Each structure stands twice: as C-alpha cells, then as structure tokens.
Short mmCIF file of N, CA and C in Angstrom, two decimals:
data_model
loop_
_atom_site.label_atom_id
_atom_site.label_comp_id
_atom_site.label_asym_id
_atom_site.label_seq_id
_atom_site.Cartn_x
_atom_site.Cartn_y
_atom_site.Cartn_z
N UNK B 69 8.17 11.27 -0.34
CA UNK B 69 7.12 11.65 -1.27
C UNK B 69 6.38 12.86 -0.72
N UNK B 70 6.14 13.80 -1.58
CA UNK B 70 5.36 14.78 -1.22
C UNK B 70 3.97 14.74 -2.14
N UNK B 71 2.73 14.56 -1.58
CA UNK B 71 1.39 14.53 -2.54
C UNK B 71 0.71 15.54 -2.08
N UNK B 72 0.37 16.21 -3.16
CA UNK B 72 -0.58 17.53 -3.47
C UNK B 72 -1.16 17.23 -4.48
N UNK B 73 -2.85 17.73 -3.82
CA UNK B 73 -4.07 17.68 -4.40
C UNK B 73 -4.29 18.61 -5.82
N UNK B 74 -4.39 18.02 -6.95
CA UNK B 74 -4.88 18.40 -8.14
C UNK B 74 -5.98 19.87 -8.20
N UNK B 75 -5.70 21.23 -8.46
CA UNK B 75 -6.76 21.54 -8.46
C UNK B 75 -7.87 21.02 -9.89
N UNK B 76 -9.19 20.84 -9.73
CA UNK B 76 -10.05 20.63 -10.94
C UNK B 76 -10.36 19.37 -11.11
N UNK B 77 -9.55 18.30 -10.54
CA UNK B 77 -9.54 16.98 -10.25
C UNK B 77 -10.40 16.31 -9.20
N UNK B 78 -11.22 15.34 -8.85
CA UNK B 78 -12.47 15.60 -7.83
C UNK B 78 -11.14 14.78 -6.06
N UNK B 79 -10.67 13.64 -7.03
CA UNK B 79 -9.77 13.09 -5.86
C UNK B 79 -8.31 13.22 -6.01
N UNK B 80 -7.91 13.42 -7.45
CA UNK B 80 -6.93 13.07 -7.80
C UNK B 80 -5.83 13.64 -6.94
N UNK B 81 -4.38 13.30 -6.27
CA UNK B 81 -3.18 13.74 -5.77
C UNK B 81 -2.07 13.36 -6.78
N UNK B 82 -1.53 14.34 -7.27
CA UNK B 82 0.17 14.10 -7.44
C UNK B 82 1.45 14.13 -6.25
N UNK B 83 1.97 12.68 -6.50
CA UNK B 83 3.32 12.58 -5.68
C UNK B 83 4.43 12.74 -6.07
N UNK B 84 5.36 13.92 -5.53
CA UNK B 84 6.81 13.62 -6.22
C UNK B 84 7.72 13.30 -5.15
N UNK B 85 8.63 12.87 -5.82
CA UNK B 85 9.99 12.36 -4.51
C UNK B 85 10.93 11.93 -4.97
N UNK B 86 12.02 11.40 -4.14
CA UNK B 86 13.04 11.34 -4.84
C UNK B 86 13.96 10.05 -3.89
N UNK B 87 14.49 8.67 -4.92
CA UNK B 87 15.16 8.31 -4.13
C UNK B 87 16.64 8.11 -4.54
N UNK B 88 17.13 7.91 -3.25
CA UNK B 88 18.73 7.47 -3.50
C UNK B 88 19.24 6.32 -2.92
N UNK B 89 20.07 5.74 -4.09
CA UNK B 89 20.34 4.55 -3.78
C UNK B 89 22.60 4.82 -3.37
N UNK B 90 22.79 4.07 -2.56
CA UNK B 90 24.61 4.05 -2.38
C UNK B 90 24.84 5.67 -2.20
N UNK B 91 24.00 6.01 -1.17
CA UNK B 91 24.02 7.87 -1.06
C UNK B 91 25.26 8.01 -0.43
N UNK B 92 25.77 7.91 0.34
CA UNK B 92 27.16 7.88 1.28
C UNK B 92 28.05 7.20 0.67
N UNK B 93 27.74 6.53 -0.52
CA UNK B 93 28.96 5.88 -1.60
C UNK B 93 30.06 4.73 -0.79
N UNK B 94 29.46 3.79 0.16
CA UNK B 94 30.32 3.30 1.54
C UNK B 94 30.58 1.79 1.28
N UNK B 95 32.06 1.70 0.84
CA UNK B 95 32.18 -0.05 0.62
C UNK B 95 31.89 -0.51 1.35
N UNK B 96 31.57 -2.04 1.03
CA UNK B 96 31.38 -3.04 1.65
C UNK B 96 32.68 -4.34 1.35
N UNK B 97 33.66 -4.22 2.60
CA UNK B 97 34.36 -5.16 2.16
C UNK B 97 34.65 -6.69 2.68
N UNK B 98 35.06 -7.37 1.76
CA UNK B 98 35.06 -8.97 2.03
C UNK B 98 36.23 -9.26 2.76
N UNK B 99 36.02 -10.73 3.24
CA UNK B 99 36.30 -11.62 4.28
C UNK B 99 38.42 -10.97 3.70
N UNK B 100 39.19 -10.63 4.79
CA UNK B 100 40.82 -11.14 4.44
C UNK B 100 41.04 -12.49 4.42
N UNK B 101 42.09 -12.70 3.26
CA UNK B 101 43.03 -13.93 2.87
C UNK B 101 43.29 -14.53 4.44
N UNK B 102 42.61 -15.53 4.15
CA UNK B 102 42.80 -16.55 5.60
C UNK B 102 43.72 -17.93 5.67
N UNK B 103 44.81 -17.50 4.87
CA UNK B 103 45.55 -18.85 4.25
C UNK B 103 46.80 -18.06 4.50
N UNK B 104 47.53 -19.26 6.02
CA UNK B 104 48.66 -18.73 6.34
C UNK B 104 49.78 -18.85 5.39
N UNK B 105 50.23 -19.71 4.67
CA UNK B 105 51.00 -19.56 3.56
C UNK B 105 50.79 -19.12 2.54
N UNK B 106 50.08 -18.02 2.52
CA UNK B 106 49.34 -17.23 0.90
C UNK B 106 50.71 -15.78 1.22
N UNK B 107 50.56 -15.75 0.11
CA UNK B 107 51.45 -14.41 0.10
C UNK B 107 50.63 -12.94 0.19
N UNK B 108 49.22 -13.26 -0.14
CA UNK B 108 48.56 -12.08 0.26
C UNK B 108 47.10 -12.35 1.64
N UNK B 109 48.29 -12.85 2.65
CA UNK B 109 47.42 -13.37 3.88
C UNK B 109 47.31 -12.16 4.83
N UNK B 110 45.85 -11.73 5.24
CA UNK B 110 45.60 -10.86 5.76
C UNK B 110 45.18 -9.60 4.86
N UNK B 111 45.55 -9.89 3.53
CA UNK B 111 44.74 -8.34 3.19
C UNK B 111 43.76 -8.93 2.38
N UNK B 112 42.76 -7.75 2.27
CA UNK B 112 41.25 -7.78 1.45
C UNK B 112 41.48 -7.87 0.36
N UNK B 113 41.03 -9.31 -0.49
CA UNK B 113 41.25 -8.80 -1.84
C UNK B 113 39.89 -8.18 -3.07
N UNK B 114 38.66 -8.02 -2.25
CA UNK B 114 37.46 -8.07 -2.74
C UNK B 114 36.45 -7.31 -2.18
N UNK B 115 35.48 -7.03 -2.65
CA UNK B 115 34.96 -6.07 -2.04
C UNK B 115 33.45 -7.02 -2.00
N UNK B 116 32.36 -6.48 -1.39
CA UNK B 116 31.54 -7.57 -1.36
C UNK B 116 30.26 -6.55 -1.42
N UNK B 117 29.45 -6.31 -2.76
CA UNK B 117 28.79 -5.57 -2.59
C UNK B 117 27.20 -6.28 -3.26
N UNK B 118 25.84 -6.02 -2.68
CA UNK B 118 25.12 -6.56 -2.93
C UNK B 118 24.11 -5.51 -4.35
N UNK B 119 23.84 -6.06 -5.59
CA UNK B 119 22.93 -4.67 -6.29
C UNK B 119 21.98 -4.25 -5.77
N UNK B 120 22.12 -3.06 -4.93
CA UNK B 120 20.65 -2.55 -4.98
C UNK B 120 20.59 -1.05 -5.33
N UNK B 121 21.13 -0.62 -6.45
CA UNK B 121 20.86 0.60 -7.04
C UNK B 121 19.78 0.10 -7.94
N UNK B 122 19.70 1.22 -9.33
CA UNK B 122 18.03 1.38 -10.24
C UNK B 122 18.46 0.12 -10.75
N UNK B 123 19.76 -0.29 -11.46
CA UNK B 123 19.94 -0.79 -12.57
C UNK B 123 19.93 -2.37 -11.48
N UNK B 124 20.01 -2.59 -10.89
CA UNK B 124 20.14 -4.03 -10.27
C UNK B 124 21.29 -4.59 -10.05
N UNK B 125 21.88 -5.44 -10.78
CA UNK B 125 22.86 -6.69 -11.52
C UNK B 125 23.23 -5.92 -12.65
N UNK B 126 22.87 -4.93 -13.53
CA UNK B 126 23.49 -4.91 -15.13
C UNK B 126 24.15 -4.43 -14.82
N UNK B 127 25.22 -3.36 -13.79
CA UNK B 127 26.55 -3.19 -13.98
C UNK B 127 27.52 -4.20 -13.14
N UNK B 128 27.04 -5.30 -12.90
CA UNK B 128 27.92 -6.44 -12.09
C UNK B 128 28.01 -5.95 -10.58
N UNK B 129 28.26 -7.11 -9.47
CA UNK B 129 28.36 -7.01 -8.57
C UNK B 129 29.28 -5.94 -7.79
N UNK B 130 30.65 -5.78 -8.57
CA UNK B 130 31.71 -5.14 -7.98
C UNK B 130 31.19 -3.33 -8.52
N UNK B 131 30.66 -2.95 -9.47
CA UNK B 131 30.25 -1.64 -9.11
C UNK B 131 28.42 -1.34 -8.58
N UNK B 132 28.24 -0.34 -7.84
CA UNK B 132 27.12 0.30 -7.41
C UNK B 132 27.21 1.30 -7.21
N UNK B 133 27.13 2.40 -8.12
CA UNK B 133 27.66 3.69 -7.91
C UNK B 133 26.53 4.15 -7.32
N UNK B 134 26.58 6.00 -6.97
CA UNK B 134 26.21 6.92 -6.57
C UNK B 134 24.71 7.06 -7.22
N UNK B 135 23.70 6.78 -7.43
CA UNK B 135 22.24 7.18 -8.16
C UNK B 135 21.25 7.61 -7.44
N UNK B 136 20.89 8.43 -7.71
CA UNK B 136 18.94 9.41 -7.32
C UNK B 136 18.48 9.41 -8.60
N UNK B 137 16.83 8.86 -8.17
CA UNK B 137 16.36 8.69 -9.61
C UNK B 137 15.26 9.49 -8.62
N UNK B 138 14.28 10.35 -9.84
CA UNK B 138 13.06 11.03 -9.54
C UNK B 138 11.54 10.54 -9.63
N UNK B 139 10.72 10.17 -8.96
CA UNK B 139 9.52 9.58 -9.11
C UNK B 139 8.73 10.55 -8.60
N UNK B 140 7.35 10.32 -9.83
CA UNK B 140 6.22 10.86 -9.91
C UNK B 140 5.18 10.04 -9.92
N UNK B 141 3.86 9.98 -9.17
CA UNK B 141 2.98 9.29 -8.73
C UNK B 141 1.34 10.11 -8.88
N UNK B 142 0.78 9.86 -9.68
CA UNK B 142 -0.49 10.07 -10.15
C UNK B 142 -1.55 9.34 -9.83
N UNK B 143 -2.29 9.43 -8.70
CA UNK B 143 -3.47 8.89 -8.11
C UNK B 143 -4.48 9.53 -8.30
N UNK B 144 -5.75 8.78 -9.07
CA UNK B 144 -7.17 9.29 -8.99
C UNK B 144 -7.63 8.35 -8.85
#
C-alpha cells in the first residue's frame, strides 16, 4: 500500500496497492498412489490445491489461477 495525503482534506489519506494472489503460478501436488497392486502405483494422480485467490471456492479446488486485483483505501 502506498498512502498519500489528500490535498484540501484536513486528515484524509488515500491508499493504493496491489495484491497478488498464485503469483509464481506453483502446483501443489498430492500424496502418490500408495497401493502396491494399483496399476498407477507411484504416480501423482491429483493435485492438492487450497482457494486462496479473489474468487475463493467458485472456481473449485483443482483451479487457482494467476490474479492481481487493485485496491483503493480512503481514510478520513
């Protein structure tokens, strides 16, 4: 956040800034097939990602894309 003082305003500061959420875009992956007679034993079949971009949960667990959202902050 960067806040700068209003001129004409007695206290007021405006803040702008900027955040980013999944900036390095970096999976997170789940536990390998641990079942020696599985035919896909030893590889990852899942990825294990928790929401914390803007949107939360509404695009489901398995995507969290790339987002910067812009915030502005008005204090008097």
């Amino acid at each position: 956040m960067k806040n700068t003082k209003l001129p004409g305003w007695e206290n007021a500061m405006l803040g702008i800034g900027f955040q980013f959420f999944n900036l390095f875009n970096h999976p997170n992956f789940g536990f390998p097939d641990p079942g020696l007679s599985s035919s896909t034993f030893g590889q990852i079949l899942a990825l294990e990602q928790s929401p914390t971009g803007i949107l939360g949960s509404g695009l489901g667990a398995s995507a969290s894309p790339r987002m910067i959202q812009l915030k502005a902050q008005l204090q008097f």
